[in-house]
mmCIF file of C-alpha atoms in Angstrom:
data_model
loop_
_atom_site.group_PDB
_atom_site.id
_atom_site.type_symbol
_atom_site.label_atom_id
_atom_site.label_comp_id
_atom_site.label_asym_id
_atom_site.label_seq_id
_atom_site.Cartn_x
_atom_site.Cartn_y
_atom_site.Cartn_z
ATOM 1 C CA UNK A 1 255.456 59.272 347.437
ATOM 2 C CA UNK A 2 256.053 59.687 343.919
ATOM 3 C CA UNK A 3 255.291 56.545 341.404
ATOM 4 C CA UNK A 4 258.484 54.827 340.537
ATOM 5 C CA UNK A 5 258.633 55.302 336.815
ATOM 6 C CA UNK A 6 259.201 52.246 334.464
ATOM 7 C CA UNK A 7 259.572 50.801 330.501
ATOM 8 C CA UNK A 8 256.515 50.088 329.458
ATOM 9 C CA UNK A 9 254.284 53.294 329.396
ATOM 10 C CA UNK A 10 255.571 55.348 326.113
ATOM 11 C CA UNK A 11 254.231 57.443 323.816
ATOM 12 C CA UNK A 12 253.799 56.191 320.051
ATOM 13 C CA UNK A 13 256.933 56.246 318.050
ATOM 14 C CA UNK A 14 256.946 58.183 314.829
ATOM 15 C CA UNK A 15 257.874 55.768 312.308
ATOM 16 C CA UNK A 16 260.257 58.601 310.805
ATOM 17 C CA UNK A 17 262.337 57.883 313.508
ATOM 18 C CA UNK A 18 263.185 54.365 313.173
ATOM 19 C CA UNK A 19 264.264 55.463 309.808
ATOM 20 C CA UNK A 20 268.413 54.178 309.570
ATOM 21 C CA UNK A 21 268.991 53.417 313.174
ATOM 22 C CA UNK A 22 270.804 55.602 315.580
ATOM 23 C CA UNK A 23 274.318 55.475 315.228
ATOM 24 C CA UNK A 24 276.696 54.295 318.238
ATOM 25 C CA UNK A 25 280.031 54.942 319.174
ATOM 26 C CA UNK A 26 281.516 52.829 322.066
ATOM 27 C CA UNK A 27 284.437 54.090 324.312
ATOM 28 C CA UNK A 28 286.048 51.052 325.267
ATOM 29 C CA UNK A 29 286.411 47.265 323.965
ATOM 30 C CA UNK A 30 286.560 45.010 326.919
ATOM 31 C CA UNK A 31 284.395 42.770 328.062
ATOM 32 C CA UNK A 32 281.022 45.000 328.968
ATOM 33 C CA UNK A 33 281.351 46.800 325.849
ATOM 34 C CA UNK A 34 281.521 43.516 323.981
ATOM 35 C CA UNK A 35 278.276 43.042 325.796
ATOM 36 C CA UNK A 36 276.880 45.975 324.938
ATOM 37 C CA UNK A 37 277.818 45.583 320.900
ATOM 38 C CA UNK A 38 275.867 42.555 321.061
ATOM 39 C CA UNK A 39 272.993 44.115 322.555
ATOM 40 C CA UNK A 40 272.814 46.505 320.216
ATOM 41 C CA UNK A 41 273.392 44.346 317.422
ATOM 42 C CA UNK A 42 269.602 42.851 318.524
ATOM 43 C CA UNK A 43 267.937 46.166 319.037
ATOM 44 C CA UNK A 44 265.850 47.276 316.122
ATOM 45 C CA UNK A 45 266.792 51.285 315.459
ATOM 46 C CA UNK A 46 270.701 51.273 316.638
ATOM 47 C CA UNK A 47 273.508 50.413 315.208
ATOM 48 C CA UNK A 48 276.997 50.310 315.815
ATOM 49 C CA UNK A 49 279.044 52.848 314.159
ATOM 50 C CA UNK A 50 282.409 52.757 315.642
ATOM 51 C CA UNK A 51 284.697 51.746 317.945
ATOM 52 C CA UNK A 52 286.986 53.799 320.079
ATOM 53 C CA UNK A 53 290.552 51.672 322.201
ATOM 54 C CA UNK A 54 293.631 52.620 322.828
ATOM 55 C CA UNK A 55 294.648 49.392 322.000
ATOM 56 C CA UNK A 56 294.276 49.539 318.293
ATOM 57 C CA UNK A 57 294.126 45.654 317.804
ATOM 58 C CA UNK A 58 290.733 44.981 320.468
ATOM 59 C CA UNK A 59 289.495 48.269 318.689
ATOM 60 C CA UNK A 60 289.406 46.669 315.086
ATOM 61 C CA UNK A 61 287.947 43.294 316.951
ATOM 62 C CA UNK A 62 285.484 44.714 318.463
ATOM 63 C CA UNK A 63 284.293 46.841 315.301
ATOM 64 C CA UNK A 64 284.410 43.412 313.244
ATOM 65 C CA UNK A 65 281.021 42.103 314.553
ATOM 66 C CA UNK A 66 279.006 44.961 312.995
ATOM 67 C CA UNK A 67 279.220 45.319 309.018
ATOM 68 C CA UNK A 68 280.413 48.741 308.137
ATOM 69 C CA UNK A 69 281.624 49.860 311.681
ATOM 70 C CA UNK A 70 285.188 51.566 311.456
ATOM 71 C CA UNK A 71 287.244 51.913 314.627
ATOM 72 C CA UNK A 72 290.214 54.346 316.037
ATOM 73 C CA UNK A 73 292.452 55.122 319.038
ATOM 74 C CA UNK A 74 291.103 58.843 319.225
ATOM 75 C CA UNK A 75 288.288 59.260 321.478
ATOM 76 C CA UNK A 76 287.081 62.387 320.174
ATOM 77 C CA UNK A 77 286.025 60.438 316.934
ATOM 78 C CA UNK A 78 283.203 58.687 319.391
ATOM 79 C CA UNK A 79 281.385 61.836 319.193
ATOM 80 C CA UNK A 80 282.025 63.239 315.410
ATOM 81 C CA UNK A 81 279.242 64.174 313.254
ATOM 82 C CA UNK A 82 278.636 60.504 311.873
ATOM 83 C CA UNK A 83 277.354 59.772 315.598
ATOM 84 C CA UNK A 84 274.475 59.855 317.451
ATOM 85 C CA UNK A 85 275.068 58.420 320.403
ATOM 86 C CA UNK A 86 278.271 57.835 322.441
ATOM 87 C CA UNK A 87 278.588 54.459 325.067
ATOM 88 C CA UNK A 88 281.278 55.246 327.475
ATOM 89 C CA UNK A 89 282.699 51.580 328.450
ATOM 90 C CA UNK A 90 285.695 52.491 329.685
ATOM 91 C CA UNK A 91 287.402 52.372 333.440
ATOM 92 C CA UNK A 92 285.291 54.503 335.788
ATOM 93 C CA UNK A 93 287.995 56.911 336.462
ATOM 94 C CA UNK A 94 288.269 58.129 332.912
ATOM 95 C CA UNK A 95 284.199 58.621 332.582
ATOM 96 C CA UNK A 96 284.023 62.399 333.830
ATOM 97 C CA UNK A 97 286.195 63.419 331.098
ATOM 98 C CA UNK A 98 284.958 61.644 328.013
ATOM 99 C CA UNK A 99 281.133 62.052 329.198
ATOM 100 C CA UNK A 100 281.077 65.664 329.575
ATOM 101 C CA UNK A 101 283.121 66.381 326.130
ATOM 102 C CA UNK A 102 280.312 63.728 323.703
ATOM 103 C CA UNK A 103 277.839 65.804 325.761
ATOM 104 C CA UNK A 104 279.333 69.261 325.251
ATOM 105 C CA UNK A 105 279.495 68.041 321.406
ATOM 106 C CA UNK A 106 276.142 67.550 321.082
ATOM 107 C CA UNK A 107 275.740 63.607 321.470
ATOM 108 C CA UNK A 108 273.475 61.976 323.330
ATOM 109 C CA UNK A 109 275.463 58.971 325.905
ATOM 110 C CA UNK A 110 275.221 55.858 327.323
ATOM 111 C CA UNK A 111 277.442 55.716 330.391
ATOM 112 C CA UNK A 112 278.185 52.844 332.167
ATOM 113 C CA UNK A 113 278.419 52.664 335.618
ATOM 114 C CA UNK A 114 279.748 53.808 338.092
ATOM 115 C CA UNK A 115 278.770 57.273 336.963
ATOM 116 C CA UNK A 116 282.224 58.798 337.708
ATOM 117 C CA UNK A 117 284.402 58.092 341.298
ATOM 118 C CA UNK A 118 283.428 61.447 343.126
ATOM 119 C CA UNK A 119 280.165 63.435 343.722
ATOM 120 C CA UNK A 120 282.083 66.749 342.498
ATOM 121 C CA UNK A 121 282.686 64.917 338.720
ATOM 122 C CA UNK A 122 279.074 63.441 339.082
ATOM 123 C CA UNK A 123 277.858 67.056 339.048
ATOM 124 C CA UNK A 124 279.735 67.859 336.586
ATOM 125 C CA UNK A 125 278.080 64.914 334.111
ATOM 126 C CA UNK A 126 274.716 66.001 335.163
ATOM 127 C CA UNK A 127 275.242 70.091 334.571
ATOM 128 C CA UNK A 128 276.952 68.983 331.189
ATOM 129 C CA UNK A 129 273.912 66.641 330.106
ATOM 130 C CA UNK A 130 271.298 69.626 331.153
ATOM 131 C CA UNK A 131 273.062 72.395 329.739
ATOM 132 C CA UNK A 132 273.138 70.342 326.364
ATOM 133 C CA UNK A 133 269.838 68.936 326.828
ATOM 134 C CA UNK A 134 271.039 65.787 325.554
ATOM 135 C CA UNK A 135 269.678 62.779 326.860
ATOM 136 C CA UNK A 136 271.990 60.826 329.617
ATOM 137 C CA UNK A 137 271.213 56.784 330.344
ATOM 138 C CA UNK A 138 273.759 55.400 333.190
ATOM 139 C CA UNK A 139 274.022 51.716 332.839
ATOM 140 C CA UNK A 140 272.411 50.791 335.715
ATOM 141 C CA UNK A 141 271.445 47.120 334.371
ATOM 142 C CA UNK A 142 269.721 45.795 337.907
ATOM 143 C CA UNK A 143 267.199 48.062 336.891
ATOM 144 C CA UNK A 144 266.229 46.204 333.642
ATOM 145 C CA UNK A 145 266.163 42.741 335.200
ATOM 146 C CA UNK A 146 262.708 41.239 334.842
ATOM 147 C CA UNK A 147 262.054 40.816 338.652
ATOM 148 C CA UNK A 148 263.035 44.205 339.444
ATOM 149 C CA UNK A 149 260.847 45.520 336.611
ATOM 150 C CA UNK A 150 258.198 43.475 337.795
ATOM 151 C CA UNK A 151 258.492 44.277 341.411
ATOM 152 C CA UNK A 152 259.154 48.230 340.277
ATOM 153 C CA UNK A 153 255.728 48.035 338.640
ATOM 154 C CA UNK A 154 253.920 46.262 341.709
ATOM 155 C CA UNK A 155 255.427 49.118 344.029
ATOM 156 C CA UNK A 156 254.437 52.271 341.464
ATOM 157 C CA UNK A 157 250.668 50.739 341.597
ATOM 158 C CA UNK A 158 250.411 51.270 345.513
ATOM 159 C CA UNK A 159 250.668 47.445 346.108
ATOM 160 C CA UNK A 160 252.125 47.911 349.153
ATOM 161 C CA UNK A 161 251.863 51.255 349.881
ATOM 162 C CA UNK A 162 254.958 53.060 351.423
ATOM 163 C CA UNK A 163 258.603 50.769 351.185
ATOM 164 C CA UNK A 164 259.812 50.897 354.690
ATOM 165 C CA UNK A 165 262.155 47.952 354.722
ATOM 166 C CA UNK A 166 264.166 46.128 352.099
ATOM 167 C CA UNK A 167 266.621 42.920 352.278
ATOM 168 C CA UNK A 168 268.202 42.111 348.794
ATOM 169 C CA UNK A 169 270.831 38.982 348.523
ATOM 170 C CA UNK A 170 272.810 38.370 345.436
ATOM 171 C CA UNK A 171 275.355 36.152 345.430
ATOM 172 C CA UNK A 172 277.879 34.896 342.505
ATOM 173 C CA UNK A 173 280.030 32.450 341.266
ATOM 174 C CA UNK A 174 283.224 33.935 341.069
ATOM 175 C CA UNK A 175 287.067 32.422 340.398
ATOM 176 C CA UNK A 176 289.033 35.192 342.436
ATOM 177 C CA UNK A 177 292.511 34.263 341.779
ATOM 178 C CA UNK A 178 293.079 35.964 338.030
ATOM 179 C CA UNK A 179 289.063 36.747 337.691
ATOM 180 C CA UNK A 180 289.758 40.488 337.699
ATOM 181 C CA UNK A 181 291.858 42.575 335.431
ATOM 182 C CA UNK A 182 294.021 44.961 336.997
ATOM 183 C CA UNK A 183 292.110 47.920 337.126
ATOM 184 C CA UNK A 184 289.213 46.561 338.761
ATOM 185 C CA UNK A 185 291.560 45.851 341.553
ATOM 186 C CA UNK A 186 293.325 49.167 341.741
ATOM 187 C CA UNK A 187 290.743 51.215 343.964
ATOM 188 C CA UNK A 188 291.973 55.020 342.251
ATOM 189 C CA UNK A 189 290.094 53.520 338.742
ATOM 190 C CA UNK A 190 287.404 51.657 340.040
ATOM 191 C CA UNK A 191 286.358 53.189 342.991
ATOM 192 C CA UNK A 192 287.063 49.705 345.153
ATOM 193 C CA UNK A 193 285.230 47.136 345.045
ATOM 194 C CA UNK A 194 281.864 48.101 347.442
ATOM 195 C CA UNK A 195 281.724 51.420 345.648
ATOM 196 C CA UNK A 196 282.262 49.602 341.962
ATOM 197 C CA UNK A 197 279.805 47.101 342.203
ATOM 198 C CA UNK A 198 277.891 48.190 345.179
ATOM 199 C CA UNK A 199 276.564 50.920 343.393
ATOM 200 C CA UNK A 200 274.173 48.524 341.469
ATOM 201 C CA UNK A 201 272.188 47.192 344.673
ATOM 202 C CA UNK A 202 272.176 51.041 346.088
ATOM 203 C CA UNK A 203 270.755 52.335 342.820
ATOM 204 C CA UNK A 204 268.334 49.454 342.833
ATOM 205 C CA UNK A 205 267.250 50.435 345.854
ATOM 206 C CA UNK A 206 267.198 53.923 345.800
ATOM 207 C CA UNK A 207 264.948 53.501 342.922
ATOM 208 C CA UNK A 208 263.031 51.137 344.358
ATOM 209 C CA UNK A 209 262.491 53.477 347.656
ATOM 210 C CA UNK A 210 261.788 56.223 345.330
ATOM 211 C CA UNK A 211 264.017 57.880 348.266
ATOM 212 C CA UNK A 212 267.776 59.007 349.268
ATOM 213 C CA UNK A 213 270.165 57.326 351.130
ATOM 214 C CA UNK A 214 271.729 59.406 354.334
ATOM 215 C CA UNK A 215 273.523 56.982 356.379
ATOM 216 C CA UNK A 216 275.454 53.555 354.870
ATOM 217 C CA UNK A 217 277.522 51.530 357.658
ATOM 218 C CA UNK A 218 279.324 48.496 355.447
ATOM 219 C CA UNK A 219 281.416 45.362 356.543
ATOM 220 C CA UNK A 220 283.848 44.000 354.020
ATOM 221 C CA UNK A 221 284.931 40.112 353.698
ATOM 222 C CA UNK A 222 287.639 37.883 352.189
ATOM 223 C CA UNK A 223 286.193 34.580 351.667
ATOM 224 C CA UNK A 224 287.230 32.385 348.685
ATOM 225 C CA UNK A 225 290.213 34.287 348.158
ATOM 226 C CA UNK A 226 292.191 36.581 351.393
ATOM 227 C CA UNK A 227 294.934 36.838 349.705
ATOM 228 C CA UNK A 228 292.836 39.474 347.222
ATOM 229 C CA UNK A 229 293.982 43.050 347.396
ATOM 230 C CA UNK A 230 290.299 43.425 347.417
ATOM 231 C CA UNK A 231 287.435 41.801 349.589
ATOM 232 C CA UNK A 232 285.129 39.884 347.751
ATOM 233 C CA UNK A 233 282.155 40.154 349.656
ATOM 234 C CA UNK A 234 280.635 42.683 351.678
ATOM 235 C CA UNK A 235 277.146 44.048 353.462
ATOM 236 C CA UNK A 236 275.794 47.601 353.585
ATOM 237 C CA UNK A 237 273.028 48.471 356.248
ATOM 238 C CA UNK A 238 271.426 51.603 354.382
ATOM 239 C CA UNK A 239 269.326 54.657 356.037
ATOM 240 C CA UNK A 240 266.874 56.395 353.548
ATOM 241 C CA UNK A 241 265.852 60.270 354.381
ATOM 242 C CA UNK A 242 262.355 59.528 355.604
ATOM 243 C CA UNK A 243 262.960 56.526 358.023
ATOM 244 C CA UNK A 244 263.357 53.264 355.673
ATOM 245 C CA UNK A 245 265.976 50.606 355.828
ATOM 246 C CA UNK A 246 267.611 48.221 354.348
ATOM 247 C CA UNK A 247 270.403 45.687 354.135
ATOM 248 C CA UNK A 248 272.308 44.496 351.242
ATOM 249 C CA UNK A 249 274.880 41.224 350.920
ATOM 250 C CA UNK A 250 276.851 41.202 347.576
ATOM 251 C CA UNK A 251 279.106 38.324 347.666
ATOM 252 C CA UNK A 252 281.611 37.295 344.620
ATOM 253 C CA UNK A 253 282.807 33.782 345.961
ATOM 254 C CA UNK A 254 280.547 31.484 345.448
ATOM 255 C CA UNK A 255 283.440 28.350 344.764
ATOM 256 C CA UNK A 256 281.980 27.733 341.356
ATOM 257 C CA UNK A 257 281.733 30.215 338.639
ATOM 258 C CA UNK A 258 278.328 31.022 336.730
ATOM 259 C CA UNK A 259 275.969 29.956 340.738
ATOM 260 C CA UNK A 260 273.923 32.694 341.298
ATOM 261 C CA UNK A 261 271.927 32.927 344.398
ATOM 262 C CA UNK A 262 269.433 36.306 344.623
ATOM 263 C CA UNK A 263 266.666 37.498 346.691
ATOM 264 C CA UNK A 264 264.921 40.882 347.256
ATOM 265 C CA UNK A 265 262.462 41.110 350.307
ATOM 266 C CA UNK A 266 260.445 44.562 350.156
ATOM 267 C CA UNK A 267 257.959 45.535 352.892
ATOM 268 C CA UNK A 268 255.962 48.823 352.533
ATOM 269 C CA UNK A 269 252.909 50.416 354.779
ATOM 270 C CA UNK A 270 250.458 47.714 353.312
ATOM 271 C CA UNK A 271 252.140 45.028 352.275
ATOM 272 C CA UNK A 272 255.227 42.914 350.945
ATOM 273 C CA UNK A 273 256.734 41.905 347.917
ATOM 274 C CA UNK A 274 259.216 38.604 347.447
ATOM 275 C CA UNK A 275 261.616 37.022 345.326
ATOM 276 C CA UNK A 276 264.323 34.393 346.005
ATOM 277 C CA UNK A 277 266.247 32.702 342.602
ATOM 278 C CA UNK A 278 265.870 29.734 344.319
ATOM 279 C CA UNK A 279 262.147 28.890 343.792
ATOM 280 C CA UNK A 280 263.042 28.884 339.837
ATOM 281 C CA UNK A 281 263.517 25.329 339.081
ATOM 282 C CA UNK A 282 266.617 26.042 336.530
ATOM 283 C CA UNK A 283 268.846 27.581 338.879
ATOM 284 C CA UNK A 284 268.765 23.871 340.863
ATOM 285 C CA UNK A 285 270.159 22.165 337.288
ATOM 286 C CA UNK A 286 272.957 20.135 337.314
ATOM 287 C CA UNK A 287 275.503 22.740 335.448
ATOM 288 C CA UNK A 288 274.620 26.482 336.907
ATOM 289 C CA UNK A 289 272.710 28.675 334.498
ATOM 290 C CA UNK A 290 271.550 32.353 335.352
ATOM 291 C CA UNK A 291 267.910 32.587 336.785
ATOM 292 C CA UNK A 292 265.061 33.683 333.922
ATOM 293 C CA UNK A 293 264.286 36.616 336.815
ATOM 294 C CA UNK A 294 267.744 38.098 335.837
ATOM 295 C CA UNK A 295 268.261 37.582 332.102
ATOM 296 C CA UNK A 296 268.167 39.857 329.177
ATOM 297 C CA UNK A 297 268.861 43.037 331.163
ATOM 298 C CA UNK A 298 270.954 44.348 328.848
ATOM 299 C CA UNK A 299 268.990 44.000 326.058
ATOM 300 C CA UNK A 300 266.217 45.979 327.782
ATOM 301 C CA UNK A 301 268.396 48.825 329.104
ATOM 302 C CA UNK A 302 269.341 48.662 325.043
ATOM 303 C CA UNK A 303 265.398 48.806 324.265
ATOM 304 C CA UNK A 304 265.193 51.676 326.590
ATOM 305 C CA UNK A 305 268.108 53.570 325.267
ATOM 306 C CA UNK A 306 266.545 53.729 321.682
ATOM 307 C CA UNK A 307 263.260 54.560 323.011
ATOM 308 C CA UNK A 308 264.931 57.480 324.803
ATOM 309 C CA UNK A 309 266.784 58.375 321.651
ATOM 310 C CA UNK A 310 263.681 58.377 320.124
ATOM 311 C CA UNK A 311 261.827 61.092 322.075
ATOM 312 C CA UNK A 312 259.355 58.191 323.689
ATOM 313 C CA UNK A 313 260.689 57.726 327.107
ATOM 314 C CA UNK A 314 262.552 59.798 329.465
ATOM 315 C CA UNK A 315 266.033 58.421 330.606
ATOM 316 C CA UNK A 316 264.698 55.719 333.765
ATOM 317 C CA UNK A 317 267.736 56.996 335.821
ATOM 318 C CA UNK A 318 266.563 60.256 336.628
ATOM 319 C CA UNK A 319 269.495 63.010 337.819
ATOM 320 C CA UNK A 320 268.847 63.180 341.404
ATOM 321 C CA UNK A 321 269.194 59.180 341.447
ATOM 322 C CA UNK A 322 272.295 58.826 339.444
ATOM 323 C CA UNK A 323 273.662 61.420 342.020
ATOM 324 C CA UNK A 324 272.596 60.000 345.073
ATOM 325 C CA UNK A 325 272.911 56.033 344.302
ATOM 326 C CA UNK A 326 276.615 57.033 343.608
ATOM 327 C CA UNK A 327 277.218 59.115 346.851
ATOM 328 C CA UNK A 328 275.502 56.365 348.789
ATOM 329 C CA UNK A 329 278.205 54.012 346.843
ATOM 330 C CA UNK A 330 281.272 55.751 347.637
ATOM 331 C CA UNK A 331 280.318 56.449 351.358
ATOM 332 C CA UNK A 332 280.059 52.836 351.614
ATOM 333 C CA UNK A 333 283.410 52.204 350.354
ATOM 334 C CA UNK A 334 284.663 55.153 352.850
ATOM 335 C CA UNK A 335 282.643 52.763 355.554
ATOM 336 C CA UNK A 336 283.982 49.914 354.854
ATOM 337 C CA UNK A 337 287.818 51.161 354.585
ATOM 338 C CA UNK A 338 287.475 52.768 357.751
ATOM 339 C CA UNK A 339 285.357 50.624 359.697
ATOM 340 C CA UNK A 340 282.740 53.254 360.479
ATOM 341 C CA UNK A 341 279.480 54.384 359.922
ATOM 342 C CA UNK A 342 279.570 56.853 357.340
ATOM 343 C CA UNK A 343 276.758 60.430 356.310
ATOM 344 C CA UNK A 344 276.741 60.353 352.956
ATOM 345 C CA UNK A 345 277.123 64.278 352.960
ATOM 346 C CA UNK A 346 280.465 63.177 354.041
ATOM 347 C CA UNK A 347 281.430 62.393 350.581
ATOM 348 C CA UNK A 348 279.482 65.109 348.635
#
């Protein structure tokens, strides 16, 4: 098996190249882009540069928190000559599109996830980001949470030889009625709701695995709110190519907002790894606050994306990955819509 590659190991930096900062461009100016301005704004060697929404008002907002960003409703200015880099925060079914034309224009992007909402438009990021040779990061943030670097690093050094088995929990405090906006909600934009978020946990894991899901069977659920459009919780039972397993719980309705509960069980050839939220001592506070394990993920992926931009590190969600962590995702929502076990060759 090949080592699962993490942060941590890059070459110097030039200090030419932290020279002015890398310029950004965000697509987008709801909520995750608002996270990802901020991250930026505490990332040494990026700045923001502009704003792109088609809702000229949040545009101009959203530009406001960085001195000397301008904004505009015209996408095509997120990859002009005054950029460097373009984030793509916008609703998953418009990513194909606007990916593939900052690529073709010579920009290097930050896409947020999920990639796109089929494996055809997927393929068509990737061939776009090759033929450019420009450097493509998919905001896969699970990836930059502490534990899972931690636990990434443990299985690259051999700790437990092989992963053969994997159990991962995460569980949220969510207010369903009016907690999503109405795209989230409509499945032809986001993908649905196992696919949309799903995604995460399967990329996780397919990272983790440092192998490709085949086989997904997945079980939707309306707990805190049936009366959703959308289940709020759901499990995937996962087969990998050479033999492994897992099962993943994702659950949005926990009754009050801001409870996380999270755990990741990994068992290889030699040995085990472990982590459960609960065994932090803040996450059992009187008001809920987010466990240390998961915090500051963005900021990392942020870290990353400079380093990347900077010729030190390689983009940590390799091709093959994005590709198959997103097939795995959609068959799941195909699973779980038709109450079936699903080969994830039937989506590509």
């Amino acid at each position: 098996m090949n080592p699962v590659p993490v942060p941590g190991a890059q070459k110097a930096r030039d200090p030419g190249q932290q020279a002015g900062g890398h310029r950004v461009a965000v697509i987008g100016a709801g909520a995750i882009a608002r996270d990802h301005v901020t991250a930026i704004a505490g990332v040494p060697g990026l700045r923001l540069a502009h704003v792109v929404d088609r809702h000229p008002e949040r545009a101009a907002a959203l530009a406001a928190l960085a001195e000397g960003a301008t904004w505009s409703t015209d996408p095509a200015t997120a990859w002009s000559d005054t950029v460097d880099v373009t984030a793509v925060c916008t609703s998953p079914e418009s990513h194909a599109d606007l990916t593939v034309a900052a690529l073709r224009a010579g920009r290097a992007v930050l896409l947020e996830k999920p990639a796109a909402l089929s494996v055809p438009d997927t393929d068509r990021i990737l061939a776009a980001a090759k033929t450019a040779g420009r450097p493509l990061l998919v905001a896969q943030t699970a990836r930059f949470q502490p534990v899972h670097l931690e636990i990434a690093r443990s299985v690259a050094s051999g700790a437990i030889g092989t992963p053969r088995l994997a159990h991962l929990t995460w569980y949220t405090g969510h207010v369903w009625p009016g907690g999503w906006r109405g795209w989230q909600l409509d499945a032809s934009r986001s993908g649905g709701h196992v696919a949309h978020n799903g995604v995460h946990a399967l990329d996780l894991l397919t990272w983790l695995m440092d192998d490709e899901p085949v086989r997904v069977f997945a079980r939707p659920c309306r707990t805190w709110a049936p009366g959703m459009p959308t289940p709020d919780s759901f499990q995937i039972l996962v087969r990998f190519a050479r033999g492994a397993l897992a099962t993943v719980e994702l659950c949005y309705a926990l009754v009050e907002r801001g409870t996380f509960v999270r755990r990741l069980m990994l068992a290889g050839t030699t040995g085990t790894l472990h982590h459960s939220s609960e065994d932090e001592p803040r996450t059992r506070s009187a008001s809920p606050v987010a466990p240390a394990s998961i915090e500051g993920a963005m900021t990392a992926q942020t870290r990353h994306l400079r380093d990347v931009l900077d010729g030190v590190a390689a983009p940590l969600t390799a091709p093959h990955q994005v590709r198959a962590a997103l097939a795995a995702a959609l068959a799941a929502q195909l699973s779980a819509d038709e109450s079936r076990p699903v080969d994830v060759k039937e989506v590509c």
